[in-house]
PDB file of C-alpha atoms in Angstrom:
ATOM      1  CA  MET Z 272       7.406  15.651 -14.560  1.00  0.00           C
ATOM      2  CA  SER Z 273       7.490  15.222 -10.784  1.00  0.00           C
ATOM      3  CA  ASP Z 274       4.476  17.538 -10.465  1.00  0.00           C
ATOM      4  CA  ASP Z 275       2.502  15.367 -12.905  1.00  0.00           C
ATOM      5  CA  LEU Z 276       3.400  12.227 -10.982  1.00  0.00           C
ATOM      6  CA  LEU Z 277       2.471  13.840  -7.667  1.00  0.00           C
ATOM      7  CA  ALA Z 278      -0.867  14.948  -9.130  1.00  0.00           C
ATOM      8  CA  ALA Z 279      -1.568  11.386 -10.268  1.00  0.00           C
ATOM      9  CA  LEU Z 280      -0.735  10.031  -6.802  1.00  0.00           C
ATOM     10  CA  GLY Z 281      -3.112  12.535  -5.225  1.00  0.00           C
ATOM     11  CA  SER Z 282      -6.029  12.581  -7.623  1.00  0.00           C
ATOM     12  CA  GLY Z 283      -5.385  10.118 -10.445  1.00  0.00           C
ATOM     13  CA  PRO Z 284      -7.340   6.951 -11.169  1.00  0.00           C
ATOM     14  CA  GLU Z 285      -8.229   5.122  -7.975  1.00  0.00           C
ATOM     15  CA  HIS Z 286      -8.252   1.329  -7.708  1.00  0.00           C
ATOM     16  CA  ARG Z 287      -9.955  -0.592  -4.906  1.00  0.00           C
ATOM     17  CA  PHE Z 288      -8.065  -3.400  -3.191  1.00  0.00           C
ATOM     18  CA  ALA Z 289     -11.373  -5.283  -3.275  1.00  0.00           C
ATOM     19  CA  ASP Z 290     -10.894  -5.528  -7.056  1.00  0.00           C
ATOM     20  CA  TRP Z 291      -7.391  -7.033  -6.819  1.00  0.00           C
ATOM     21  CA  PRO Z 292      -5.720  -8.357  -8.937  1.00  0.00           C
ATOM     22  CA  ASN Z 293      -5.544  -5.392 -11.271  1.00  0.00           C
ATOM     23  CA  PRO Z 294      -4.360  -6.189 -14.821  1.00  0.00           C
ATOM     24  CA  GLU Z 295      -3.471  -2.500 -15.297  1.00  0.00           C
ATOM     25  CA  VAL Z 296      -0.559  -2.740 -12.844  1.00  0.00           C
ATOM     26  CA  PRO Z 297       2.543  -3.111 -15.019  1.00  0.00           C
ATOM     27  CA  ASN Z 298       5.028  -5.898 -14.462  1.00  0.00           C
ATOM     28  CA  TRP Z 299       8.733  -5.369 -13.815  1.00  0.00           C
ATOM     29  CA  ARG Z 300       8.346  -1.614 -13.333  1.00  0.00           C
ATOM     30  CA  ALA Z 301       9.507   0.717 -10.623  1.00  0.00           C
ATOM     31  CA  GLY Z 302       6.935   3.084  -9.204  1.00  0.00           C
ATOM     32  CA  VAL Z 303       5.177   4.713  -6.301  1.00  0.00           C
ATOM     33  CA  TYR Z 304       1.707   4.137  -4.915  1.00  0.00           C
ATOM     34  CA  THR Z 305      -0.473   5.937  -2.415  1.00  0.00           C
ATOM     35  CA  VAL Z 306      -3.125   4.189  -0.335  1.00  0.00           C
ATOM     36  CA  TRP Z 307      -6.328   5.967   0.621  1.00  0.00           C
ATOM     37  CA  ASP Z 308      -9.107   5.441   3.129  1.00  0.00           C
ATOM     38  CA  GLY Z 309     -11.726   7.631   1.457  1.00  0.00           C
ATOM     39  CA  ASP Z 310     -10.024  10.998   1.036  1.00  0.00           C
ATOM     40  CA  HIS Z 311      -7.471  10.300   3.771  1.00  0.00           C
ATOM     41  CA  LEU Z 312      -3.901   9.440   2.743  1.00  0.00           C
ATOM     42  CA  VAL Z 313      -2.930   6.378   4.762  1.00  0.00           C
ATOM     43  CA  TYR Z 314       0.293   5.141   3.203  1.00  0.00           C
ATOM     44  CA  VAL Z 315       2.879   5.744   0.516  1.00  0.00           C
ATOM     45  CA  GLY Z 316       5.181   3.045  -0.792  1.00  0.00           C
ATOM     46  CA  MET Z 317       7.459   2.304  -3.672  1.00  0.00           C
ATOM     47  CA  ALA Z 318       8.643  -0.733  -5.556  1.00  0.00           C
ATOM     48  CA  GLY Z 319      11.595  -1.496  -7.789  1.00  0.00           C
ATOM     49  CA  ARG Z 320      14.354   0.140  -5.771  1.00  0.00           C
ATOM     50  CA  GLY Z 321      17.083  -1.648  -7.716  1.00  0.00           C
ATOM     51  CA  LEU Z 322      15.549  -1.355 -11.186  1.00  0.00           C
ATOM     52  CA  LEU Z 323      17.413   0.636 -13.795  1.00  0.00           C
ATOM     53  CA  ALA Z 324      15.828   2.469 -16.692  1.00  0.00           C
ATOM     54  CA  GLY Z 325      14.680  -0.039 -19.304  1.00  0.00           C
ATOM     55  CA  SER Z 326      14.888  -3.079 -16.992  1.00  0.00           C
ATOM     56  CA  TYR Z 327      11.333  -4.010 -17.946  1.00  0.00           C
ATOM     57  CA  GLU Z 328      12.567  -4.635 -21.488  1.00  0.00           C
ATOM     58  CA  SER Z 329      15.119  -7.269 -20.468  1.00  0.00           C
ATOM     59  CA  GLU Z 330      14.595 -10.841 -21.607  1.00  0.00           C
ATOM     60  CA  LYS Z 331      14.061 -11.949 -18.031  1.00  0.00           C
ATOM     61  CA  ALA Z 332      11.309  -9.359 -17.550  1.00  0.00           C
ATOM     62  CA  LEU Z 333       9.668 -10.052 -20.913  1.00  0.00           C
ATOM     63  CA  THR Z 334       9.499 -13.817 -20.353  1.00  0.00           C
ATOM     64  CA  SER Z 335       8.506 -13.732 -16.688  1.00  0.00           C
ATOM     65  CA  THR Z 336       5.003 -14.825 -15.783  1.00  0.00           C
ATOM     66  CA  LYS Z 337       5.319 -13.747 -12.146  1.00  0.00           C
ATOM     67  CA  ALA Z 338       4.239 -10.346 -10.889  1.00  0.00           C
ATOM     68  CA  ARG Z 339       7.299  -8.326  -9.971  1.00  0.00           C
ATOM     69  CA  ARG Z 340       7.914  -4.943  -8.435  1.00  0.00           C
ATOM     70  CA  LEU Z 341       4.666  -2.892  -8.313  1.00  0.00           C
ATOM     71  CA  GLY Z 342       2.404  -5.895  -8.886  1.00  0.00           C
ATOM     72  CA  ASP Z 343       4.237  -8.024  -6.358  1.00  0.00           C
ATOM     73  CA  ARG Z 344       4.128  -5.304  -3.711  1.00  0.00           C
ATOM     74  CA  LEU Z 345       0.429  -4.487  -4.162  1.00  0.00           C
ATOM     75  CA  ASN Z 346      -0.440  -8.184  -4.213  1.00  0.00           C
ATOM     76  CA  SER Z 347       1.281  -8.598  -0.859  1.00  0.00           C
ATOM     77  CA  HIS Z 348      -0.676  -5.656   0.552  1.00  0.00           C
ATOM     78  CA  ALA Z 349      -3.994  -6.971  -0.781  1.00  0.00           C
ATOM     79  CA  SER Z 350      -3.382 -10.316   0.962  1.00  0.00           C
ATOM     80  CA  GLY Z 351      -3.644  -8.784   4.441  1.00  0.00           C
ATOM     81  CA  ARG Z 352      -0.836 -11.002   5.733  1.00  0.00           C
ATOM     82  CA  ARG Z 353       1.066  -9.059   8.375  1.00  0.00           C
ATOM     83  CA  SER Z 354       4.166 -11.237   8.343  1.00  0.00           C
ATOM     84  CA  GLY Z 355       6.782  -9.525   6.192  1.00  0.00           C
ATOM     85  CA  ASP Z 356       4.493  -6.720   4.987  1.00  0.00           C
ATOM     86  CA  GLN Z 357       4.926  -3.389   6.787  1.00  0.00           C
ATOM     87  CA  PHE Z 358       1.805  -1.953   5.133  1.00  0.00           C
ATOM     88  CA  CYS Z 359      -0.373  -4.708   6.610  1.00  0.00           C
ATOM     89  CA  VAL Z 360       1.231  -4.129  10.018  1.00  0.00           C
ATOM     90  CA  TYR Z 361       0.316  -0.419   9.795  1.00  0.00           C
ATOM     91  CA  VAL Z 362      -3.241  -1.232   8.757  1.00  0.00           C
ATOM     92  CA  PHE Z 363      -3.652  -3.649  11.629  1.00  0.00           C
ATOM     93  CA  ASP Z 364      -1.965  -1.489  14.266  1.00  0.00           C
ATOM     94  CA  ARG Z 365      -3.591   1.798  13.320  1.00  0.00           C
ATOM     95  CA  LEU Z 366      -6.927   0.865  11.763  1.00  0.00           C
ATOM     96  CA  VAL Z 367      -8.018  -2.592  12.912  1.00  0.00           C
ATOM     97  CA  LEU Z 368      -6.644  -2.985  16.440  1.00  0.00           C
ATOM     98  CA  PRO Z 369      -8.468   0.056  17.887  1.00  0.00           C
ATOM     99  CA  THR Z 370     -11.803  -1.436  16.771  1.00  0.00           C
ATOM    100  CA  LEU Z 371     -11.403  -4.819  18.461  1.00  0.00           C
ATOM    101  CA  SER Z 372     -13.439  -5.676  21.514  1.00  0.00           C
ATOM    102  CA  GLN Z 373     -11.960  -7.390  24.542  1.00  0.00           C
ATOM    103  CA  THR Z 374     -13.729 -10.605  23.451  1.00  0.00           C
ATOM    104  CA  GLU Z 375     -12.131 -10.400  19.997  1.00  0.00           C
ATOM    105  CA  LEU Z 376      -8.704  -9.743  21.509  1.00  0.00           C
ATOM    106  CA  MET Z 377      -9.055 -12.845  23.684  1.00  0.00           C
ATOM    107  CA  ALA Z 378     -10.213 -14.904  20.683  1.00  0.00           C
ATOM    108  CA  ALA Z 379      -7.154 -13.737  18.738  1.00  0.00           C
ATOM    109  CA  ALA Z 380      -4.874 -14.546  21.681  1.00  0.00           C
ATOM    110  CA  ASN Z 381      -6.376 -18.053  21.792  1.00  0.00           C
ATOM    111  CA  GLY Z 382      -5.920 -18.556  18.050  1.00  0.00           C
ATOM    112  CA  GLN Z 383      -9.666 -18.538  17.384  1.00  0.00           C
ATOM    113  CA  LEU Z 384      -9.654 -15.276  15.396  1.00  0.00           C
ATOM    114  CA  SER Z 385      -7.280 -14.577  12.501  1.00  0.00           C
ATOM    115  CA  LEU Z 386      -5.783 -11.102  12.669  1.00  0.00           C
ATOM    116  CA  ASP Z 387      -4.584 -11.486   9.079  1.00  0.00           C
ATOM    117  CA  ASN Z 388      -8.169 -12.127   7.964  1.00  0.00           C
ATOM    118  CA  LEU Z 389      -9.357  -9.037   9.826  1.00  0.00           C
ATOM    119  CA  THR Z 390      -6.588  -7.001   8.212  1.00  0.00           C
ATOM    120  CA  ARG Z 391      -7.412  -8.306   4.727  1.00  0.00           C
ATOM    121  CA  GLN Z 392     -11.098  -7.592   5.254  1.00  0.00           C
ATOM    122  CA  TYR Z 393     -10.359  -4.022   6.309  1.00  0.00           C
ATOM    123  CA  ILE Z 394      -8.073  -3.470   3.318  1.00  0.00           C
ATOM    124  CA  HIS Z 395     -10.670  -4.807   0.899  1.00  0.00           C
ATOM    125  CA  ASP Z 396     -13.617  -3.008   2.510  1.00  0.00           C
ATOM    126  CA  HIS Z 397     -12.054   0.430   2.938  1.00  0.00           C
ATOM    127  CA  LEU Z 398      -8.805   1.035   1.074  1.00  0.00           C
ATOM    128  CA  SER Z 399      -7.904   2.025  -2.472  1.00  0.00           C
ATOM    129  CA  TYR Z 400      -4.650   2.942  -4.178  1.00  0.00           C
ATOM    130  CA  ARG Z 401      -3.243   5.161  -6.899  1.00  0.00           C
ATOM    131  CA  LEU Z 402       0.020   4.412  -8.636  1.00  0.00           C
ATOM    132  CA  VAL Z 403       2.533   5.859 -11.030  1.00  0.00           C
ATOM    133  CA  VAL Z 404       5.340   4.197 -12.944  1.00  0.00           C
ATOM    134  CA  THR Z 405       8.761   5.804 -12.748  1.00  0.00           C
ATOM    135  CA  GLU Z 406      11.765   5.522 -15.013  1.00  0.00           C
ATOM    136  CA  ASP Z 407      13.809   3.653 -12.417  1.00  0.00           C
ATOM    137  CA  GLY Z 408      14.104   2.834  -8.742  1.00  0.00           C
ATOM    138  CA  LYS Z 409      16.020   6.001  -7.932  1.00  0.00           C
ATOM    139  CA  ALA Z 410      13.175   8.174  -9.255  1.00  0.00           C
ATOM    140  CA  ALA Z 411      10.625   6.086  -7.334  1.00  0.00           C
ATOM    141  CA  LEU Z 412      12.520   6.537  -4.077  1.00  0.00           C
ATOM    142  CA  SER Z 413      12.765  10.304  -4.603  1.00  0.00           C
ATOM    143  CA  LEU Z 414       9.037  10.592  -5.342  1.00  0.00           C
ATOM    144  CA  GLU Z 415       8.121   8.434  -2.336  1.00  0.00           C
ATOM    145  CA  ARG Z 416      10.145  10.723  -0.068  1.00  0.00           C
ATOM    146  CA  GLN Z 417       8.366  13.803  -1.421  1.00  0.00           C
ATOM    147  CA  VAL Z 418       4.996  12.286  -0.514  1.00  0.00           C
ATOM    148  CA  GLN Z 419       6.290  11.236   2.919  1.00  0.00           C
ATOM    149  CA  GLN Z 420       7.264  14.865   3.535  1.00  0.00           C
ATOM    150  CA  GLY Z 421       3.753  16.114   2.763  1.00  0.00           C
ATOM    151  CA  ALA Z 422       3.854  16.928  -0.961  1.00  0.00           C
ATOM    152  CA  LEU Z 423       0.179  15.866  -1.201  1.00  0.00           C
ATOM    153  CA  GLY Z 424      -0.945  18.165   1.620  1.00  0.00           C
ATOM    154  CA  GLU Z 425      -0.360  16.002   4.665  1.00  0.00           C
ATOM    155  CA  PRO Z 426       2.069  13.185   5.326  1.00  0.00           C
ATOM    156  CA  PRO Z 427       0.653   9.679   5.153  1.00  0.00           C
ATOM    157  CA  VAL Z 428       0.205   7.692   8.345  1.00  0.00           C
ATOM    158  CA  ASN Z 429       3.389   5.711   7.710  1.00  0.00           C
ATOM    159  CA  ALA Z 430       5.356   8.987   7.737  1.00  0.00           C
ATOM    160  CA  ASP Z 431       3.462  10.408  10.732  1.00  0.00           C
ATOM    161  CA  ARG Z 432       4.593   8.288  13.654  1.00  0.00           C
ATOM    162  CA  LYS Z 433       2.099   9.874  16.037  1.00  0.00           C
ATOM    163  CA  GLY Z 434      -0.905   9.085  13.844  1.00  0.00           C
ATOM    164  CA  GLU Z 435      -2.910  11.843  15.555  1.00  0.00           C
ATOM    165  CA  HIS Z 436      -4.958  12.561  12.435  1.00  0.00           C
ATOM    166  CA  LEU Z 437      -5.911   8.936  11.899  1.00  0.00           C
ATOM    167  CA  ARG Z 438      -9.425   7.928  12.826  1.00  0.00           C
ATOM    168  CA  PRO Z 439     -10.126   4.172  12.774  1.00  0.00           C
ATOM    169  CA  ARG Z 440     -13.454   3.107  11.354  1.00  0.00           C
ATOM    170  CA  THR Z 441     -15.780   0.736  13.065  1.00  0.00           C
ATOM    171  CA  ARG Z 442     -15.898  -2.618  11.367  1.00  0.00           C
TER     172      ARG Z 442
END
């Protein structure tokens, strides 16, 4: 089963952040997602750490109209807001910041340029994701760790602290 989930995270259906929201993302489910910049693995994350098997069938989950777990996490990423979202911080630090000119840096420092907007634009212009649903949060955490350790060929940027293989695009 883990091999099937890993295969889906590496080569399964790809969804563009530019097309968010995605009605195919299940609510109240634990799972793992990989984020791609073309064929380059940028990030792996998980959602639903505390969910137990069958939690999505609870009355609370069935009557909820809010996106929870996978949907909530991917929605936060798609927003580009760096505050409270480690994925958006990685995107800004590793992919957006190296492309900024001195003039843009000064405009950001003066509050005339929104770094969150730049981050959101980059996410929507360049990044896509793949996801899998897991039985529970424990399985999601285990699968996430496998991907962080290179189970898809190379570790994602968020597992590679040096980021030597990351090449920022020009905007």
